[in-house]
Amino acid sequence: MTLTERPEPTPAGNDVLVQVHASGFTPDELSWPSSWTDRLDRDRTPSVPGHELAGVVTALGYGTAGLSVGQRVFGLTDWTRDGTLAEYTAVEARNLAPLPGDVDFSVGASLPISGLTAWQGLFEHGRLQAGQSVLVHGSAGGVGSMVTQLASEAGAYVIGTGRAGSRRTALDFGAQEFVDLESDALEDVGGVDLVFDVFGGDIGRRSAGLVKEGGILVSIAGPVEARPVGGLAIDFVVESDRRQLAEIVQRVRSGRLRTNIGTVVPLDDAVAALNPTAHVRGKTVIRVRP
Ligand SMILES: NC(=O)c1ccc[n+]([C@@H]2O[C@H](COP(=O)([O-])OP(=O)(O)OC[C@H]3O[C@@H](n4cnc5c(N)ncnc54)[C@H](OP(=O)(O)O)[C@@H]3O)[C@@H](O)[C@H]2O)c1
């Protein structure tokens, strides 16, 4: 992986060209086939990583509607196209939403994956209702902290999990209880209406047994390996959604939702940020333009 000069991309039909101000990435995205090939499995290297952005629209592709040149935007880009760790990127307009003028670009770039994943897992796939109980794995992490806050706001009882050192953070984000997965017994949680699993494996399998009759296990960690008896199991991959992005950013503006940014680094340090030598807590944002 290297930082290099490449031509500015050309926006295709229904695309916008975005001047990227801040960008987000997923630590394990270099292991995804979609980082190296297109939809037809054709090699697309050298590829540009990163799929979250906040920036300003500088050009429209043929037929593009709904966004205009000069507009501030943020969103989640296509997994199989060149991404957002770049000064400019071409993105389908439908993957973006307006970024209000009082929301910093770094904050905007930190929201799409964790915010949309939390929203879709809780409200679309998990069908969360007020008064239900939710077990949120990795509740101090990027996705888990959003899940915890959105579920609490929706009137759910939230039980967070993680390592002992994450207890304070999880409770600060709104979890009512915390299970230290390294020393507490997960099974002591009893029955819950919804499990939001970010781990899979052994934790995912054991969590299926905690789902009440009629409840749902939602996983973002790949295919579910154990299904709840009398409940549903759903795994999904996050998709962009303009209306949901708008809901998320409105909550950030009104102080109802806090993003979980750990580090902000310039584009010159993006290669090192994607290959960290030490453990990173919270989301890393690449500030492409100062
Ligand atoms: N399917 C999808 O659409 C989708 C979308 C977004 C993310 N994901 C995936 O979901 C996972 C979580 O993403 P994220 O951004 O939330 O990651 P993250 O910010 O690293 O959060 C993970 C959290 O889980 C904790 N944790 C990790 N391993 C643990 C263990 N063995 N025991 C207890 N706690 C543990 C971490 O604590 P420490 O900091 O102490 O390690 C951290 O608080 C990633 O694998 C990501 O690729 C999938």
mmCIF file of C-alpha atoms and ligand atoms in Angstrom:
data_model
loop_
_atom_site.group_PDB
_atom_site.id
_atom_site.type_symbol
_atom_site.label_atom_id
_atom_site.label_comp_id
_atom_site.label_asym_id
_atom_site.label_seq_id
_atom_site.Cartn_x
_atom_site.Cartn_y
_atom_site.Cartn_z
ATOM 1 C CA MET A 1 0.000 0.000 0.000
ATOM 2 C CA THR A 2 1.343 3.373 -0.927
ATOM 3 C CA LEU A 3 0.403 7.035 -1.247
ATOM 4 C CA THR A 4 0.584 8.046 -4.902
ATOM 5 C CA GLU A 5 -0.667 10.475 -7.556
ATOM 6 C CA ARG A 6 -3.537 9.266 -9.728
ATOM 7 C CA PRO A 7 -5.811 11.062 -12.185
ATOM 8 C CA GLU A 8 -8.937 12.688 -10.805
ATOM 9 C CA PRO A 9 -11.839 10.243 -11.325
ATOM 10 C CA THR A 10 -14.594 11.001 -13.822
ATOM 11 C CA PRO A 11 -18.156 10.851 -12.459
ATOM 12 C CA ALA A 12 -20.259 8.285 -14.362
ATOM 13 C CA GLY A 13 -24.021 8.557 -14.861
ATOM 14 C CA ASN A 14 -25.825 9.235 -11.565
ATOM 15 C CA ASP A 15 -22.459 9.826 -9.844
ATOM 16 C CA VAL A 16 -21.124 12.899 -8.169
ATOM 17 C CA LEU A 17 -17.449 13.767 -7.926
ATOM 18 C CA VAL A 18 -16.626 14.618 -4.317
ATOM 19 C CA GLN A 19 -13.650 16.562 -3.030
ATOM 20 C CA VAL A 20 -12.964 14.503 0.068
ATOM 21 C CA HIS A 21 -12.336 16.426 3.292
ATOM 22 C CA ALA A 22 -12.409 13.482 5.704
ATOM 23 C CA SER A 23 -12.534 9.762 5.194
ATOM 24 C CA GLY A 24 -13.133 6.603 7.206
ATOM 25 C CA PHE A 25 -12.046 3.015 6.664
ATOM 26 C CA THR A 26 -12.688 -0.402 8.186
ATOM 27 C CA PRO A 27 -9.603 -2.024 9.712
ATOM 28 C CA ASP A 28 -10.102 -5.401 8.011
ATOM 29 C CA GLU A 29 -11.280 -4.159 4.613
ATOM 30 C CA LEU A 30 -8.058 -5.197 2.861
ATOM 31 C CA SER A 31 -9.100 -8.815 3.489
ATOM 32 C CA TRP A 32 -12.394 -8.394 1.583
ATOM 33 C CA PRO A 33 -12.474 -9.640 -2.038
ATOM 34 C CA SER A 34 -14.422 -6.464 -2.952
ATOM 35 C CA SER A 35 -11.327 -4.404 -2.132
ATOM 36 C CA TRP A 36 -9.469 -6.008 -5.047
ATOM 37 C CA THR A 37 -12.106 -6.952 -7.629
ATOM 38 C CA ASP A 38 -15.212 -5.413 -9.175
ATOM 39 C CA ARG A 39 -18.732 -6.869 -9.146
ATOM 40 C CA LEU A 40 -17.845 -9.300 -11.930
ATOM 41 C CA ASP A 41 -14.801 -10.469 -9.980
ATOM 42 C CA ARG A 42 -12.403 -8.726 -12.384
ATOM 43 C CA ASP A 43 -9.146 -7.449 -10.956
ATOM 44 C CA ARG A 44 -9.414 -3.717 -10.218
ATOM 45 C CA THR A 45 -6.004 -3.121 -8.697
ATOM 46 C CA PRO A 46 -4.438 -0.746 -7.890
ATOM 47 C CA SER A 47 -7.498 0.039 -5.778
ATOM 48 C CA VAL A 48 -8.184 2.903 -3.386
ATOM 49 C CA PRO A 49 -9.456 1.794 0.056
ATOM 50 C CA GLY A 50 -11.903 3.567 2.414
ATOM 51 C CA HIS A 51 -15.688 3.701 2.043
ATOM 52 C CA GLU A 52 -16.821 6.523 4.302
ATOM 53 C CA LEU A 53 -16.490 10.172 3.406
ATOM 54 C CA ALA A 54 -17.466 13.720 4.111
ATOM 55 C CA GLY A 55 -16.704 16.368 1.532
ATOM 56 C CA VAL A 56 -18.001 18.754 -1.102
ATOM 57 C CA VAL A 57 -19.554 17.922 -4.481
ATOM 58 C CA THR A 58 -17.436 19.350 -7.323
ATOM 59 C CA ALA A 59 -19.056 17.825 -10.435
ATOM 60 C CA LEU A 60 -22.115 15.818 -11.479
ATOM 61 C CA GLY A 61 -22.246 12.837 -13.846
ATOM 62 C CA TYR A 62 -24.754 12.653 -16.692
ATOM 63 C CA GLY A 63 -28.303 12.511 -15.354
ATOM 64 C CA THR A 64 -27.321 12.981 -11.710
ATOM 65 C CA ALA A 65 -30.125 14.518 -9.664
ATOM 66 C CA GLY A 66 -30.726 15.274 -6.010
ATOM 67 C CA LEU A 67 -27.348 16.851 -5.149
ATOM 68 C CA SER A 68 -25.638 19.970 -6.453
ATOM 69 C CA VAL A 69 -22.127 21.285 -7.036
ATOM 70 C CA GLY A 70 -20.801 22.966 -3.883
ATOM 71 C CA GLN A 71 -23.012 20.905 -1.543
ATOM 72 C CA ARG A 72 -21.521 19.387 1.612
ATOM 73 C CA VAL A 73 -22.218 15.644 1.696
ATOM 74 C CA PHE A 74 -21.379 12.495 3.625
ATOM 75 C CA GLY A 75 -22.062 8.822 3.103
ATOM 76 C CA LEU A 76 -21.025 5.255 2.460
ATOM 77 C CA THR A 77 -19.557 4.369 -0.952
ATOM 78 C CA ASP A 78 -19.706 1.225 -3.064
ATOM 79 C CA TRP A 79 -17.510 -1.626 -1.769
ATOM 80 C CA THR A 80 -16.389 -2.613 -5.283
ATOM 81 C CA ARG A 81 -15.232 0.807 -6.520
ATOM 82 C CA ASP A 82 -12.282 3.023 -5.697
ATOM 83 C CA GLY A 83 -12.840 4.455 -2.249
ATOM 84 C CA THR A 84 -12.450 7.530 -0.144
ATOM 85 C CA LEU A 85 -8.818 7.603 1.015
ATOM 86 C CA ALA A 86 -8.170 10.061 -1.785
ATOM 87 C CA GLU A 87 -8.526 13.755 -2.560
ATOM 88 C CA TYR A 88 -11.382 13.066 -5.012
ATOM 89 C CA THR A 89 -13.739 10.146 -5.447
ATOM 90 C CA ALA A 90 -16.660 9.395 -7.763
ATOM 91 C CA VAL A 91 -19.718 8.103 -5.877
ATOM 92 C CA GLU A 92 -23.291 7.282 -6.779
ATOM 93 C CA ALA A 93 -25.357 10.250 -5.589
ATOM 94 C CA ARG A 94 -27.892 7.962 -3.893
ATOM 95 C CA ASN A 95 -25.158 6.811 -1.472
ATOM 96 C CA LEU A 96 -24.770 10.315 -0.055
ATOM 97 C CA ALA A 97 -26.805 12.675 2.102
ATOM 98 C CA PRO A 98 -26.417 16.405 2.758
ATOM 99 C CA LEU A 99 -24.016 17.185 5.623
ATOM 100 C CA PRO A 100 -25.337 20.163 7.616
ATOM 101 C CA GLY A 101 -22.976 23.154 7.751
ATOM 102 C CA ASP A 102 -22.514 22.915 11.513
ATOM 103 C CA VAL A 103 -21.273 19.298 11.442
ATOM 104 C CA ASP A 104 -17.513 18.956 11.072
ATOM 105 C CA PHE A 105 -16.242 16.881 8.137
ATOM 106 C CA SER A 106 -14.364 14.541 10.511
ATOM 107 C CA VAL A 107 -17.568 13.845 12.420
ATOM 108 C CA GLY A 108 -19.452 13.303 9.147
ATOM 109 C CA ALA A 109 -16.856 10.789 7.936
ATOM 110 C CA SER A 110 -17.060 8.840 11.206
ATOM 111 C CA LEU A 111 -20.801 8.220 11.002
ATOM 112 C CA PRO A 112 -21.801 6.247 7.905
ATOM 113 C CA ILE A 113 -20.683 2.672 8.622
ATOM 114 C CA SER A 114 -21.190 2.572 12.375
ATOM 115 C CA GLY A 115 -24.360 4.694 12.309
ATOM 116 C CA LEU A 116 -26.066 2.915 9.412
ATOM 117 C CA THR A 117 -25.071 -0.528 10.680
ATOM 118 C CA ALA A 118 -26.541 0.245 14.087
ATOM 119 C CA TRP A 119 -29.713 1.733 12.597
ATOM 120 C CA GLN A 120 -30.325 -1.111 10.159
ATOM 121 C CA GLY A 121 -29.518 -3.829 12.698
ATOM 122 C CA LEU A 122 -31.792 -2.406 15.367
ATOM 123 C CA PHE A 123 -34.746 -1.042 13.441
ATOM 124 C CA GLU A 124 -34.877 -2.874 10.088
ATOM 125 C CA HIS A 125 -33.528 -6.328 10.854
ATOM 126 C CA GLY A 126 -34.043 -6.358 14.627
ATOM 127 C CA ARG A 127 -37.489 -4.657 14.599
ATOM 128 C CA LEU A 128 -36.716 -3.117 17.973
ATOM 129 C CA GLN A 129 -39.644 -1.851 20.066
ATOM 130 C CA ALA A 130 -39.623 0.373 23.149
ATOM 131 C CA GLY A 131 -39.438 -1.652 26.351
ATOM 132 C CA GLN A 132 -37.474 -4.527 24.815
ATOM 133 C CA SER A 133 -34.108 -5.728 26.088
ATOM 134 C CA VAL A 134 -31.009 -5.688 23.849
ATOM 135 C CA LEU A 135 -27.673 -7.391 24.370
ATOM 136 C CA VAL A 136 -25.072 -5.274 22.538
ATOM 137 C CA HIS A 137 -21.738 -6.993 21.972
ATOM 138 C CA GLY A 138 -18.649 -4.780 21.694
ATOM 139 C CA SER A 139 -20.695 -1.909 23.099
ATOM 140 C CA ALA A 140 -17.715 0.450 23.496
ATOM 141 C CA GLY A 141 -16.638 -0.026 19.854
ATOM 142 C CA GLY A 142 -17.484 1.916 16.714
ATOM 143 C CA VAL A 143 -20.704 0.054 15.905
ATOM 144 C CA GLY A 144 -21.563 -0.989 19.472
ATOM 145 C CA SER A 145 -21.477 2.547 20.844
ATOM 146 C CA MET A 146 -23.983 3.642 18.168
ATOM 147 C CA VAL A 147 -26.183 0.603 18.819
ATOM 148 C CA THR A 148 -26.150 1.334 22.537
ATOM 149 C CA GLN A 149 -27.152 4.981 22.102
ATOM 150 C CA LEU A 150 -29.842 4.399 19.457
ATOM 151 C CA ALA A 151 -31.375 1.494 21.369
ATOM 152 C CA SER A 152 -31.432 3.514 24.615
ATOM 153 C CA GLU A 153 -33.053 6.455 22.842
ATOM 154 C CA ALA A 154 -35.675 4.085 21.410
ATOM 155 C CA GLY A 155 -36.616 3.037 24.945
ATOM 156 C CA ALA A 156 -34.843 -0.313 25.101
ATOM 157 C CA TYR A 157 -33.026 -1.792 28.106
ATOM 158 C CA VAL A 158 -29.394 -2.142 26.976
ATOM 159 C CA ILE A 159 -26.896 -4.675 28.274
ATOM 160 C CA GLY A 160 -23.447 -3.975 26.847
ATOM 161 C CA THR A 161 -20.518 -6.379 26.590
ATOM 162 C CA GLY A 162 -16.776 -6.167 26.017
ATOM 163 C CA ARG A 163 -13.537 -6.377 27.935
ATOM 164 C CA ALA A 164 -13.322 -5.066 31.501
ATOM 165 C CA GLY A 165 -11.589 -1.863 30.348
ATOM 166 C CA SER A 166 -14.639 -0.950 28.219
ATOM 167 C CA ARG A 167 -17.152 -0.963 31.096
ATOM 168 C CA ARG A 168 -16.989 2.782 31.809
ATOM 169 C CA THR A 169 -17.261 3.714 28.120
ATOM 170 C CA ALA A 170 -20.208 1.373 27.533
ATOM 171 C CA LEU A 171 -22.089 2.769 30.541
ATOM 172 C CA ASP A 172 -21.279 6.334 29.403
ATOM 173 C CA PHE A 173 -22.849 5.580 26.033
ATOM 174 C CA GLY A 174 -26.026 4.516 27.833
ATOM 175 C CA ALA A 175 -25.817 0.802 28.608
ATOM 176 C CA GLN A 176 -27.707 -0.026 31.809
ATOM 177 C CA GLU A 177 -25.597 -3.110 32.534
ATOM 178 C CA PHE A 178 -22.234 -4.390 31.339
ATOM 179 C CA VAL A 179 -20.974 -7.939 30.944
ATOM 180 C CA ASP A 180 -17.201 -8.380 31.021
ATOM 181 C CA LEU A 181 -16.799 -11.201 28.511
ATOM 182 C CA GLU A 182 -13.448 -12.209 30.011
ATOM 183 C CA SER A 183 -14.690 -12.791 33.555
ATOM 184 C CA ASP A 184 -18.512 -12.649 33.762
ATOM 185 C CA ALA A 185 -20.758 -15.506 32.646
ATOM 186 C CA LEU A 186 -22.611 -14.437 29.510
ATOM 187 C CA GLU A 187 -25.360 -16.927 30.316
ATOM 188 C CA ASP A 188 -26.214 -14.961 33.506
ATOM 189 C CA VAL A 189 -27.773 -12.311 31.256
ATOM 190 C CA GLY A 190 -30.870 -14.508 31.003
ATOM 191 C CA GLY A 191 -33.331 -13.927 28.152
ATOM 192 C CA VAL A 192 -33.265 -10.861 25.866
ATOM 193 C CA ASP A 193 -35.480 -9.759 22.977
ATOM 194 C CA LEU A 194 -32.600 -8.813 20.699
ATOM 195 C CA VAL A 195 -28.921 -9.697 20.458
ATOM 196 C CA PHE A 196 -26.707 -7.412 18.337
ATOM 197 C CA ASP A 197 -23.632 -9.509 17.602
ATOM 198 C CA VAL A 198 -20.403 -8.032 16.237
ATOM 199 C CA PHE A 199 -18.173 -11.032 17.089
ATOM 200 C CA GLY A 200 -19.652 -14.304 15.757
ATOM 201 C CA GLY A 201 -17.747 -17.474 16.729
ATOM 202 C CA ASP A 202 -18.209 -18.814 20.245
ATOM 203 C CA ILE A 203 -19.834 -15.611 21.571
ATOM 204 C CA GLY A 204 -22.274 -15.604 18.670
ATOM 205 C CA ARG A 205 -23.211 -19.260 19.188
ATOM 206 C CA ARG A 206 -23.725 -18.830 22.940
ATOM 207 C CA SER A 207 -25.734 -15.652 22.388
ATOM 208 C CA ALA A 208 -28.316 -17.533 20.319
ATOM 209 C CA GLY A 209 -29.318 -19.329 23.521
ATOM 210 C CA LEU A 210 -30.103 -16.001 25.211
ATOM 211 C CA VAL A 211 -32.777 -14.937 22.722
ATOM 212 C CA LYS A 212 -36.307 -15.172 24.083
ATOM 213 C CA GLU A 213 -39.171 -16.864 22.218
ATOM 214 C CA GLY A 214 -40.026 -14.558 19.289
ATOM 215 C CA GLY A 215 -36.754 -12.617 19.665
ATOM 216 C CA ILE A 216 -34.052 -11.911 17.088
ATOM 217 C CA LEU A 217 -30.302 -12.436 16.835
ATOM 218 C CA VAL A 218 -28.815 -9.873 14.440
ATOM 219 C CA SER A 219 -25.227 -10.434 13.356
ATOM 220 C CA ILE A 220 -22.769 -8.276 11.416
ATOM 221 C CA ALA A 221 -20.022 -10.896 11.790
ATOM 222 C CA GLY A 222 -20.881 -13.097 8.794
ATOM 223 C CA PRO A 223 -23.234 -16.057 8.506
ATOM 224 C CA VAL A 224 -24.922 -16.949 11.801
ATOM 225 C CA GLU A 225 -23.693 -20.299 13.111
ATOM 226 C CA ALA A 226 -26.393 -20.977 15.743
ATOM 227 C CA ARG A 227 -30.031 -19.948 15.543
ATOM 228 C CA PRO A 228 -32.227 -19.082 18.527
ATOM 229 C CA VAL A 229 -34.842 -21.710 19.354
ATOM 230 C CA GLY A 230 -38.186 -20.031 18.690
ATOM 231 C CA GLY A 231 -36.549 -16.869 17.356
ATOM 232 C CA LEU A 232 -34.963 -15.473 14.226
ATOM 233 C CA ALA A 233 -31.331 -15.082 13.173
ATOM 234 C CA ILE A 234 -30.360 -12.461 10.599
ATOM 235 C CA ASP A 235 -26.948 -11.498 9.275
ATOM 236 C CA PHE A 236 -26.496 -8.528 7.003
ATOM 237 C CA VAL A 237 -24.021 -6.154 5.396
ATOM 238 C CA VAL A 238 -24.676 -2.437 5.822
ATOM 239 C CA GLU A 239 -25.997 -0.436 2.862
ATOM 240 C CA SER A 240 -26.092 3.280 2.299
ATOM 241 C CA ASP A 241 -29.418 5.025 2.831
ATOM 242 C CA ARG A 242 -29.941 8.765 2.487
ATOM 243 C CA ARG A 243 -32.951 8.976 4.816
ATOM 244 C CA GLN A 244 -31.172 7.032 7.569
ATOM 245 C CA LEU A 245 -28.014 9.156 7.185
ATOM 246 C CA ALA A 246 -30.218 12.216 7.691
ATOM 247 C CA GLU A 247 -31.772 10.697 10.835
ATOM 248 C CA ILE A 248 -28.316 9.920 12.204
ATOM 249 C CA VAL A 249 -26.782 13.326 11.547
ATOM 250 C CA GLN A 250 -29.818 15.116 13.024
ATOM 251 C CA ARG A 251 -29.260 13.183 16.245
ATOM 252 C CA VAL A 252 -25.598 14.198 16.264
ATOM 253 C CA ARG A 253 -26.542 17.875 15.787
ATOM 254 C CA SER A 254 -29.042 17.770 18.621
ATOM 255 C CA GLY A 255 -26.607 16.022 20.966
ATOM 256 C CA ARG A 256 -28.652 12.806 21.172
ATOM 257 C CA LEU A 257 -25.913 10.770 19.468
ATOM 258 C CA ARG A 258 -22.170 10.926 20.069
ATOM 259 C CA THR A 259 -19.699 9.596 17.559
ATOM 260 C CA ASN A 260 -16.774 7.520 18.751
ATOM 261 C CA ILE A 261 -13.673 9.030 17.105
ATOM 262 C CA GLY A 262 -10.403 7.733 18.553
ATOM 263 C CA THR A 263 -7.801 9.326 16.231
ATOM 264 C CA VAL A 264 -7.700 11.868 13.425
ATOM 265 C CA VAL A 265 -4.659 11.730 11.118
ATOM 266 C CA PRO A 266 -3.716 13.466 7.841
ATOM 267 C CA LEU A 267 -3.762 11.664 4.487
ATOM 268 C CA ASP A 268 0.041 11.400 4.618
ATOM 269 C CA ASP A 269 -0.386 9.032 7.582
ATOM 270 C CA ALA A 270 -3.211 6.945 6.063
ATOM 271 C CA VAL A 271 -0.988 3.986 5.168
ATOM 272 C CA ALA A 272 0.300 3.767 8.734
ATOM 273 C CA ALA A 273 -3.227 4.193 10.127
ATOM 274 C CA LEU A 274 -4.496 1.263 8.073
ATOM 275 C CA ASN A 275 -1.601 -0.871 9.312
ATOM 276 C CA PRO A 276 -1.447 0.093 12.999
ATOM 277 C CA THR A 277 1.287 -1.290 15.209
ATOM 278 C CA ALA A 278 -0.690 -0.677 18.419
ATOM 279 C CA HIS A 279 -4.308 -1.309 19.395
ATOM 280 C CA VAL A 280 -6.597 1.573 18.407
ATOM 281 C CA ARG A 281 -9.744 2.453 20.381
ATOM 282 C CA GLY A 282 -12.574 4.250 18.600
ATOM 283 C CA LYS A 283 -12.770 5.192 14.978
ATOM 284 C CA THR A 284 -9.759 6.452 12.996
ATOM 285 C CA VAL A 285 -10.620 9.350 10.693
ATOM 286 C CA ILE A 286 -8.311 10.418 7.882
ATOM 287 C CA ARG A 287 -8.426 14.184 7.476
ATOM 288 C CA VAL A 288 -7.754 14.483 3.760
ATOM 289 C CA ARG A 289 -7.966 18.303 3.607
ATOM 290 C CA PRO A 290 -6.798 20.227 6.663
HETATM 291 N N1 LIG B 1 -21.667 -6.599 8.379
HETATM 292 C C1 LIG B 1 -21.511 -5.284 8.362
HETATM 293 O O1 LIG B 1 -22.189 -4.582 7.627
HETATM 294 C C2 LIG B 1 -20.515 -4.633 9.286
HETATM 295 C C3 LIG B 1 -20.577 -3.255 9.462
HETATM 296 C C4 LIG B 1 -19.685 -2.646 10.353
HETATM 297 C C5 LIG B 1 -18.746 -3.427 11.029
HETATM 298 N N2 LIG B 1 -18.705 -4.769 10.806
HETATM 299 C C6 LIG B 1 -17.749 -5.607 11.555
HETATM 300 O O2 LIG B 1 -18.138 -5.558 12.910
HETATM 301 C C7 LIG B 1 -17.009 -5.689 13.746
HETATM 302 C C8 LIG B 1 -16.998 -4.576 14.781
HETATM 303 O O3 LIG B 1 -16.779 -3.330 14.142
HETATM 304 P P1 LIG B 1 -16.439 -2.033 14.990
HETATM 305 O O4 LIG B 1 -16.155 -0.956 14.017
HETATM 306 O O5 LIG B 1 -17.470 -1.817 16.024
HETATM 307 O O6 LIG B 1 -15.068 -2.486 15.697
HETATM 308 P P2 LIG B 1 -14.368 -1.859 16.981
HETATM 309 O O7 LIG B 1 -14.529 -0.381 16.993
HETATM 310 O O8 LIG B 1 -12.998 -2.439 17.025
HETATM 311 O O9 LIG B 1 -15.229 -2.415 18.204
HETATM 312 C C9 LIG B 1 -15.163 -3.739 18.657
HETATM 313 C C10 LIG B 1 -15.393 -3.707 20.168
HETATM 314 O O10 LIG B 1 -15.450 -5.054 20.621
HETATM 315 C C11 LIG B 1 -14.448 -5.247 21.630
HETATM 316 N N3 LIG B 1 -13.874 -6.583 21.496
HETATM 317 C C12 LIG B 1 -13.219 -7.080 20.430
HETATM 318 N N4 LIG B 1 -12.862 -8.358 20.663
HETATM 319 C C13 LIG B 1 -13.306 -8.656 21.904
HETATM 320 C C14 LIG B 1 -13.257 -9.818 22.719
HETATM 321 N N5 LIG B 1 -12.660 -10.938 22.299
HETATM 322 N N6 LIG B 1 -13.834 -9.773 23.938
HETATM 323 C C15 LIG B 1 -14.439 -8.664 24.380
HETATM 324 N N7 LIG B 1 -14.518 -7.514 23.663
HETATM 325 C C16 LIG B 1 -13.952 -7.520 22.452
HETATM 326 C C17 LIG B 1 -13.415 -4.177 21.377
HETATM 327 O O11 LIG B 1 -12.737 -3.896 22.579
HETATM 328 P P3 LIG B 1 -11.156 -3.615 22.560
HETATM 329 O O12 LIG B 1 -11.006 -2.226 22.007
HETATM 330 O O13 LIG B 1 -10.791 -3.711 24.003
HETATM 331 O O14 LIG B 1 -10.544 -4.667 21.707
HETATM 332 C C18 LIG B 1 -14.285 -3.006 20.933
HETATM 333 O O15 LIG B 1 -14.840 -2.295 22.018
HETATM 334 C C19 LIG B 1 -15.778 -5.675 12.819
HETATM 335 O O16 LIG B 1 -15.372 -7.016 12.591
HETATM 336 C C20 LIG B 1 -16.329 -5.085 11.533
HETATM 337 O O17 LIG B 1 -15.630 -5.521 10.388
HETATM 338 C C21 LIG B 1 -19.567 -5.387 9.956
#
